[in-house]
Coordinates of C-alpha atoms and ligand atoms in Angstrom, one line a residue:
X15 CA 90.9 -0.3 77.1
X16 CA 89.7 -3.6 76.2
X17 CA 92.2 -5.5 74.3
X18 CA 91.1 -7.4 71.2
X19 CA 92.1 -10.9 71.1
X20 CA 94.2 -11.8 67.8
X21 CA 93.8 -15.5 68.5
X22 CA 89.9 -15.4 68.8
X23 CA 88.3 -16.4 65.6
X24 CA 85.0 -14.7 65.3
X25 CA 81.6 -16.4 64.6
X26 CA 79.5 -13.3 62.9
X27 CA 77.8 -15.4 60.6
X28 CA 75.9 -17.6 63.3
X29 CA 75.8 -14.1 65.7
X30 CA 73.5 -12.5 62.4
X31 CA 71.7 -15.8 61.7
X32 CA 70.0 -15.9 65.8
X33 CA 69.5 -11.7 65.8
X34 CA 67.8 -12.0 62.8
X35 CA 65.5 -15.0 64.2
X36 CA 64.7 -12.5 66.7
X37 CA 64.0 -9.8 64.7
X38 CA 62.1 -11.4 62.3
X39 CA 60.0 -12.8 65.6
X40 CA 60.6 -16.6 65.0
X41 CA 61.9 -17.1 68.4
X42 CA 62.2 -15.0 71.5
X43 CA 64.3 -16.8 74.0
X44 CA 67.3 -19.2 72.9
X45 CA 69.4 -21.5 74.5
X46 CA 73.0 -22.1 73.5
X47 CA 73.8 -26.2 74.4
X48 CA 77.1 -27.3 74.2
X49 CA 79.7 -29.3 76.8
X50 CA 82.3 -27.2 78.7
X51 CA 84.9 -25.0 77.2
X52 CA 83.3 -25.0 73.7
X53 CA 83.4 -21.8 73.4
X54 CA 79.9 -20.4 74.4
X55 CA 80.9 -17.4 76.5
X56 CA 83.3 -15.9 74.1
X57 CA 80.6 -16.6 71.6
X58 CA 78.4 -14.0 74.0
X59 CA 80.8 -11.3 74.4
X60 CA 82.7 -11.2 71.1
X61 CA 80.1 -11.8 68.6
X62 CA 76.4 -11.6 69.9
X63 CA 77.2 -8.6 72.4
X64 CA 78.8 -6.0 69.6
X65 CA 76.8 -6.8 66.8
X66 CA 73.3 -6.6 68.5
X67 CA 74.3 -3.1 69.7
X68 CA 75.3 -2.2 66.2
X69 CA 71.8 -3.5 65.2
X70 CA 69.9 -1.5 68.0
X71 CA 69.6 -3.6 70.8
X72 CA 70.9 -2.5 74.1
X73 CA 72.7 -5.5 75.6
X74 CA 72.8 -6.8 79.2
X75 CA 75.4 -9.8 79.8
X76 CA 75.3 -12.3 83.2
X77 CA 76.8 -14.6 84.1
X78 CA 75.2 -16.8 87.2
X79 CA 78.4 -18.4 87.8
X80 CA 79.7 -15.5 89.5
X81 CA 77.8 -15.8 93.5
X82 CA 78.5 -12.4 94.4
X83 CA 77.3 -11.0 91.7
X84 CA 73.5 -10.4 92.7
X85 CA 71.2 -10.7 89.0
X86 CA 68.3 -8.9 90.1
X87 CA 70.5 -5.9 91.3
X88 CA 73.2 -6.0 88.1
X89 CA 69.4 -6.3 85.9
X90 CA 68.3 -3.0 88.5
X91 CA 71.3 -1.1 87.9
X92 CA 71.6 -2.0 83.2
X93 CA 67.9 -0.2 83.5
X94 CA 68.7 2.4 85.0
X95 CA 71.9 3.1 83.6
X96 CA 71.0 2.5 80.2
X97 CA 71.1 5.5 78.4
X98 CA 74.1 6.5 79.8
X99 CA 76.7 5.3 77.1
X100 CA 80.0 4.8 79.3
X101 CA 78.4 2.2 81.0
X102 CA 77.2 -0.4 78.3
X103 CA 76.6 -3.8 78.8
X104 CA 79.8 -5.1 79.6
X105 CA 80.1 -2.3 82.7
X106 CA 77.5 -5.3 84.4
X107 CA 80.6 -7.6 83.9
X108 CA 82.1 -7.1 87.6
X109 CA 85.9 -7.4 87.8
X110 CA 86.2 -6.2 83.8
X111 CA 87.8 -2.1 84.2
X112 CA 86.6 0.2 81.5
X113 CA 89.2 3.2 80.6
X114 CA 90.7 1.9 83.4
X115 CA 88.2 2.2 85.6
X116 CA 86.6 -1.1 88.1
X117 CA 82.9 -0.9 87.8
X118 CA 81.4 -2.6 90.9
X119 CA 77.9 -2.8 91.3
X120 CA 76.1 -0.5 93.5
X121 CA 74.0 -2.7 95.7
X122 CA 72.4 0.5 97.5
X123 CA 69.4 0.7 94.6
X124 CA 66.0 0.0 96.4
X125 CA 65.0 -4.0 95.3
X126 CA 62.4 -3.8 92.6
X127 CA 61.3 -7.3 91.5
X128 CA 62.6 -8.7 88.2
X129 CA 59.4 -8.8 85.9
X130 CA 59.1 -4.6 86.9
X131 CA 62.7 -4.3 85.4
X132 CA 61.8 -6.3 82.8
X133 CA 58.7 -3.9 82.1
X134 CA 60.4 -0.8 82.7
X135 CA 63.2 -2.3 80.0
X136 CA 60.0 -2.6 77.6
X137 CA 59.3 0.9 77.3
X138 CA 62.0 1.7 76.3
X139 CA 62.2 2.5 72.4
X140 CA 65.0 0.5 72.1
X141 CA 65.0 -3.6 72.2
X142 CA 66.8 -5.0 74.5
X143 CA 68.7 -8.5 74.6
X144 CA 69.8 -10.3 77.7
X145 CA 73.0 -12.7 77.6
X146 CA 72.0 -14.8 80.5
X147 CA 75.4 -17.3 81.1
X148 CA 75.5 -19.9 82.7
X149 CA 71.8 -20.2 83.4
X150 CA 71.6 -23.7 85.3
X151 CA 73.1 -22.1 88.4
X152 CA 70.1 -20.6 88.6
X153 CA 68.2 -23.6 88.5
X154 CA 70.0 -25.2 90.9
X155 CA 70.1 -22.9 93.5
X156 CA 67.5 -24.1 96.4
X157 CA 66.1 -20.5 96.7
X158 CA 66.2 -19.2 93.2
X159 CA 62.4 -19.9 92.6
X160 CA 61.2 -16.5 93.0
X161 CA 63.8 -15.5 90.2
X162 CA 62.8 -17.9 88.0
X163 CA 59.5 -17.0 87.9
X164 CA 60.1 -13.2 87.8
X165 CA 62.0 -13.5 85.1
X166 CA 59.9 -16.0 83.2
X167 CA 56.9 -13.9 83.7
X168 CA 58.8 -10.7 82.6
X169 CA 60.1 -12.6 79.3
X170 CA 56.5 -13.5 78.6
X171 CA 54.5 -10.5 79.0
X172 CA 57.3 -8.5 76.6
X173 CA 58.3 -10.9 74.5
X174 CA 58.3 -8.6 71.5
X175 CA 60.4 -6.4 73.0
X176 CA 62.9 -8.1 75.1
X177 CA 65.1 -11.3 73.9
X178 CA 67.3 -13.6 75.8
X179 CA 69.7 -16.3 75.0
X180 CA 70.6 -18.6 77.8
X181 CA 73.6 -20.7 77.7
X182 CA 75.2 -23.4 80.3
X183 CA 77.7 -25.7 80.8
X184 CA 75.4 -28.4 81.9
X185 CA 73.1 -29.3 79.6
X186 CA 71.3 -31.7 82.4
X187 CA 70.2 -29.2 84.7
X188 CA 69.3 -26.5 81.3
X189 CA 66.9 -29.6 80.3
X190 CA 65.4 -29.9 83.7
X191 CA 64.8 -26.3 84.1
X192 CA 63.4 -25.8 80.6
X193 CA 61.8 -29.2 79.7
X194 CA 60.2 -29.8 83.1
X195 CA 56.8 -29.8 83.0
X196 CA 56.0 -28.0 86.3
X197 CA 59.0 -26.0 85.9
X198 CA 58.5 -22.0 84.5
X199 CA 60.2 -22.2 82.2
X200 CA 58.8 -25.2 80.0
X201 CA 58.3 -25.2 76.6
X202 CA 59.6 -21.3 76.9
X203 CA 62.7 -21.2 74.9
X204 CA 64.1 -22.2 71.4
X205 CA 66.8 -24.8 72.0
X206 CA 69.9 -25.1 69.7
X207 CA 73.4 -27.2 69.9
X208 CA 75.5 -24.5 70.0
X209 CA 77.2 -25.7 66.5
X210 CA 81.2 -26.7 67.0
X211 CA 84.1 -25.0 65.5
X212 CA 85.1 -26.8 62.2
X213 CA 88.2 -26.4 59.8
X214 CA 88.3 -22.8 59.1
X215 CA 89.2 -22.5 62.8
X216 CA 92.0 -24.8 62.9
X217 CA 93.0 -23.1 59.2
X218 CA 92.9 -19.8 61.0
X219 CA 95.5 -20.4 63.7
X220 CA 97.4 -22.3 61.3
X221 CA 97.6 -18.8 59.2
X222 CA 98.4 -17.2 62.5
X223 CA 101.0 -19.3 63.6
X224 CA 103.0 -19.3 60.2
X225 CA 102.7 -15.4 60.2
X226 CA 104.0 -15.0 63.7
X227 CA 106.8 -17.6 63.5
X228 CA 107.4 -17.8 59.4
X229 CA 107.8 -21.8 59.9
X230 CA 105.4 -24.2 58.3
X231 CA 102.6 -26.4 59.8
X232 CA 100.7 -29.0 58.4
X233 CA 96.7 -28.2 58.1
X234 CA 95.5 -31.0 57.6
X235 CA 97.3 -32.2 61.1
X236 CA 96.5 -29.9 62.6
X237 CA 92.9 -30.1 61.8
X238 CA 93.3 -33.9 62.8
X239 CA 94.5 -32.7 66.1
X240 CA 91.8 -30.2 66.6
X241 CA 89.4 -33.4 65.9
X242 CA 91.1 -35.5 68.5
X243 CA 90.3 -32.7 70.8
X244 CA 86.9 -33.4 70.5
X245 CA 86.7 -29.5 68.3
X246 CA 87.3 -27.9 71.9
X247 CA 88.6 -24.4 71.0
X248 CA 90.3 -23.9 74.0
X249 CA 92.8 -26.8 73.9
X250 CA 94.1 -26.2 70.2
X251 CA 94.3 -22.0 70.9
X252 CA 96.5 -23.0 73.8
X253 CA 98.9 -25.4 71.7
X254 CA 99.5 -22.9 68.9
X255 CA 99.8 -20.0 71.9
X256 CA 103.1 -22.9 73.1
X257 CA 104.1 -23.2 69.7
X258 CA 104.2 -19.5 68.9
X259 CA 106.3 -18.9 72.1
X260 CA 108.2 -22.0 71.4
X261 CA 108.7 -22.4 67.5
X262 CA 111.0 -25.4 68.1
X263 CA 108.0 -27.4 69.4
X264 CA 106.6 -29.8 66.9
X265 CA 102.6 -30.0 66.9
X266 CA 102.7 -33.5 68.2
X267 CA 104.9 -32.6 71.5
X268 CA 102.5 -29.1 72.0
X269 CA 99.3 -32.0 71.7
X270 CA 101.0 -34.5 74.2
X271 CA 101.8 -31.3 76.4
X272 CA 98.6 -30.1 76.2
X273 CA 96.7 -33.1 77.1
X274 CA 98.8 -33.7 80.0
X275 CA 98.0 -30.8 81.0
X276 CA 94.3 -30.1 80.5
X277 CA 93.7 -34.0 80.8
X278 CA 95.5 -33.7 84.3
X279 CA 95.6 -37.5 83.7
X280 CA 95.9 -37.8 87.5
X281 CA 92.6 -36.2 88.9
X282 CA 90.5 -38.1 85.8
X283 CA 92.2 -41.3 87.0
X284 CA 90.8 -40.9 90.2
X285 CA 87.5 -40.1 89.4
X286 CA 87.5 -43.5 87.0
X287 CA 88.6 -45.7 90.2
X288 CA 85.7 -43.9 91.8
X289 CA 83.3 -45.4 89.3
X290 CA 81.8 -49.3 89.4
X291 CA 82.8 -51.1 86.1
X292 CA 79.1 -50.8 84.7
X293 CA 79.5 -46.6 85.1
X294 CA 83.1 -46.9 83.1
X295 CA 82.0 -49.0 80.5
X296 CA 78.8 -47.2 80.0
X297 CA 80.9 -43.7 79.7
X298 CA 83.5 -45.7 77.2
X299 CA 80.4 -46.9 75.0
X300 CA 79.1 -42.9 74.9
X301 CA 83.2 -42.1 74.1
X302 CA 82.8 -44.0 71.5
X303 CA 80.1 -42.9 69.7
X304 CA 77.3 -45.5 71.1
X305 CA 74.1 -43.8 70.8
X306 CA 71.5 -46.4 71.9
X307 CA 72.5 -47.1 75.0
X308 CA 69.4 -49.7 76.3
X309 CA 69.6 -51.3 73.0
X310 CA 69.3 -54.9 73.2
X311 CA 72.6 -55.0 71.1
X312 CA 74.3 -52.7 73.4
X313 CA 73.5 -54.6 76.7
X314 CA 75.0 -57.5 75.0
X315 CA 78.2 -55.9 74.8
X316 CA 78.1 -54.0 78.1
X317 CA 77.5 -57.8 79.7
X318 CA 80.3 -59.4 77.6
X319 CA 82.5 -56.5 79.1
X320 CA 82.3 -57.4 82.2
X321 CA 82.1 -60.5 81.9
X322 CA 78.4 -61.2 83.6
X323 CA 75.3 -63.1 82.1
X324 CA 73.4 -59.3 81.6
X325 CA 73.0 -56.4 82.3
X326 CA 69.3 -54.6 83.1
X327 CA 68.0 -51.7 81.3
X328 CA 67.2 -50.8 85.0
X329 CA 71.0 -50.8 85.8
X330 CA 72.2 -48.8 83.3
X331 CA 69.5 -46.1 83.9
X332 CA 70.8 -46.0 87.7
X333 CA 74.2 -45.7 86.1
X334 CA 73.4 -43.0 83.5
X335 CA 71.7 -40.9 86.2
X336 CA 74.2 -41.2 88.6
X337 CA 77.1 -39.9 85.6
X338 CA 74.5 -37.3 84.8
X339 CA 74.6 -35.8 88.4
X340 CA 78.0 -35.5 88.3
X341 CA 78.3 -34.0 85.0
X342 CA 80.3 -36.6 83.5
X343 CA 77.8 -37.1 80.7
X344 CA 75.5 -34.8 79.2
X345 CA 73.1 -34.7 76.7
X346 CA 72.0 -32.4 73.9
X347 CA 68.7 -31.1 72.5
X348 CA 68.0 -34.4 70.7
X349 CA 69.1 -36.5 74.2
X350 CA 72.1 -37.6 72.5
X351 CA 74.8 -38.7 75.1
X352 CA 78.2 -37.1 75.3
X353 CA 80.7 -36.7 77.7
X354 CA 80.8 -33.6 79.0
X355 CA 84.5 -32.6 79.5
X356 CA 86.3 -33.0 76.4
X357 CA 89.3 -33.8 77.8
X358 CA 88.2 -36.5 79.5
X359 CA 86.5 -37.8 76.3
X360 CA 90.1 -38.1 75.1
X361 CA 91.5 -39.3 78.3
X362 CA 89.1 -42.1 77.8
X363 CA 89.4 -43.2 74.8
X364 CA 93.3 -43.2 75.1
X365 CA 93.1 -45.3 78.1
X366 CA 91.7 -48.1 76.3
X367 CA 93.5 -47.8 73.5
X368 CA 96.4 -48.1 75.6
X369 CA 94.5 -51.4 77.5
X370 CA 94.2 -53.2 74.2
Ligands
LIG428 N1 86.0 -18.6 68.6 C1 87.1 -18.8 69.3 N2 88.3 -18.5 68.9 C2 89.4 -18.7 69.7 N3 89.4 -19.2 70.9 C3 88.2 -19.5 71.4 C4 87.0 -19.4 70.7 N4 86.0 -19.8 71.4 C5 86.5 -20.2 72.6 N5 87.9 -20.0 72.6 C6 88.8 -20.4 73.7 O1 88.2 -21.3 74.5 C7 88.1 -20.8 75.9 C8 86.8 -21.3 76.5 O2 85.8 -20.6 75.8 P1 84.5 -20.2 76.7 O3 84.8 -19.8 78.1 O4 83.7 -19.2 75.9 O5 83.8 -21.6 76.7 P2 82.4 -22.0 77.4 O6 81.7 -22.8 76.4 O7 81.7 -20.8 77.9 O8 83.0 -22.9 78.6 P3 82.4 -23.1 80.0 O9 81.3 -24.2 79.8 O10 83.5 -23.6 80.8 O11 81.8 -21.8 80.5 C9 88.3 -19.3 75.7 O12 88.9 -18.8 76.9 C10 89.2 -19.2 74.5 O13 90.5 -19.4 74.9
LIG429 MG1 81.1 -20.1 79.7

């Protein structure tokens, strides 16, 4: 049996708001943007997956993250086993036991190509939706192009009948897959910033907490600390998981616990030595909220910095693609620059606080 997670704080309004978008037709094919750990996958699985099959959709969940777990075969073997209501969507999820019972994929099914699954899902009365996770592994992978274009062609013949949100943790390689002009899947899908967890969250582990442990905690700190976070979910579930076990804990020694531990201060230090002094203060100016990066005003203060006569637009875009590549920043669907790990957000912004 699955167990139902009392910590996770459910998002059913935004879950209603995209099915109805697709039932209503104004988009198709979505994609979730966000950083890392924001919460994207749990979004998937606890929201979007049970309440489109209360609406009628049949629901197929992927996630491309997961190498030896083959797409085209998991996509082969929902269609066929789709009526059959043991095995509903989150049987594809390999490693997850139903009733108690492992579901592994069969991989004996004769390969039919992706847009023919797609087609054969089409006819069926009901709509289907597909959670594809974790999509830009697909677009990075050398020999994926055959997939791609399956599936594109498959999601663009039976639109009306079959929807799909993608989500990824890197928002570069979503962009380049999606907004790349020779690239399948341009101009294909609706893209949203997956929006960020706000007060009622914090407020609602805050209600947990004083039920479980009967002491107080301040709200409005704790809401603070859930900002300092950078609103990653993850990091202020796992402080008031510590405090719960550990009522003696104060919330300010669970936070410095839990950034040491999620910041690993160590590993991000090395990656920063790593860096040249135009790469760290280009990822400080995005910490800090800079948003024009090739501004005039904001080359000024890059070369003031470091203490040269100026710094070329042509420099920092060597820079920016370089931090790109390795998924230390990221951008959203209005190429807004952010860093991409939270916690290293944080990690930076501490260290020069602590320089100064
Ligand atoms: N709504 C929520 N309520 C409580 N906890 C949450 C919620 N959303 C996410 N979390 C916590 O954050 C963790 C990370 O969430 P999730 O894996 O969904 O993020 P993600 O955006 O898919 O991250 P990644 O980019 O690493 O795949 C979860 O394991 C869970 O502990
Ligand atoms: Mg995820």
């Amino acid at each position: 049996m699955l167990i139902r997670d009392p910590l996770y704080f459910h998002r059913t309004t935004l879950a209603e708001t995209l099915l109805a978008n697709f039932k209503s037709g104004i988009f198709h094919a979505l994609t979730l943007f966000a950083p890392r750990r924001m919460g994207k996958t749990q979004f998937l699985l606890n929201d979007v997956a049970p309440l489109a099959e209360t609406q009628g959709f049949s629901v197929f969940y992927h996630s491309f993250m997961d190498s030896d777990n083959d797409f085209r075969a998991a996509l082969q073997l929902f269609s066929e086993n789709k009526n059959n209501k043991v095995k509903g969507w989150f049987s594809q999820i390999k490693g997850i036991s139903i009733a108690g019972s492992g579901v592994e994929l069969n991989k004996q099914t004769e390969a039919e190509p992706i847009s023919q699954i797609i087609a054969r899902l089409a006819d069926e009365k009901k709509p289907t939706l597909l959670l594809l996770d974790e999509i830009q592994e697909l677009a990075r992978g050398v020999n994926n192009s055959n997939v791609v274009g399956s599936l594109r062609t498959g999601l663009d013949l039976y639109r009306d009948k079959i929807k799909v949100i993608f989500t990824g943790s890197s928002t570069n390689d979503l962009r380049a897959m999606f907004n790349n002009g020779k690239a399948p899947f341009f101009h294909f899908s609706h893209q949203i910033d997956f929006p960020p967890l706000g007060r009622d969250f914090s407020e609602f582990l805050a209600d947990i907490y004083q039920q479980r442990t009967e002491a107080f905690i301040d709200k409005t700190a704790l809401y603070q600390t859930f900002l300092r976070l950078n609103q990653t979910p993850m990091y202020l579930r796992q402080i008031i998981e510590r405090m719960i076990i550990n009522p003696a804990l104060t919330l300010e020694q669970a936070t410095e616990i839990q950034l040491t531990q999620s910041g690993t201060g160590a590993d991000y230090h090395k990656v920063w030595q790593e860096l040249t002094a135009l790469d760290q203060q280009l990822l400080l100016a995005v910490a800090q909220g800079e948003t024009a990066l090739y501004s005039e005003r904001n080359r000024h203060e890059l070369a003031s910095r470091l203490g040269v006569a100026e710094v070329k637009t042509s420099s920092i875009q060597g820079s920016v693609r370089k931090l790109e590549n390795r998924e230390l920043l990221t951008r959203d669907t209005k190429n807004k620059q952010s860093i991409n790990e939270s916690a290293f957000k944080t990690w930076i912004l501490d260290q020069s606080v602590s320089q100064n």
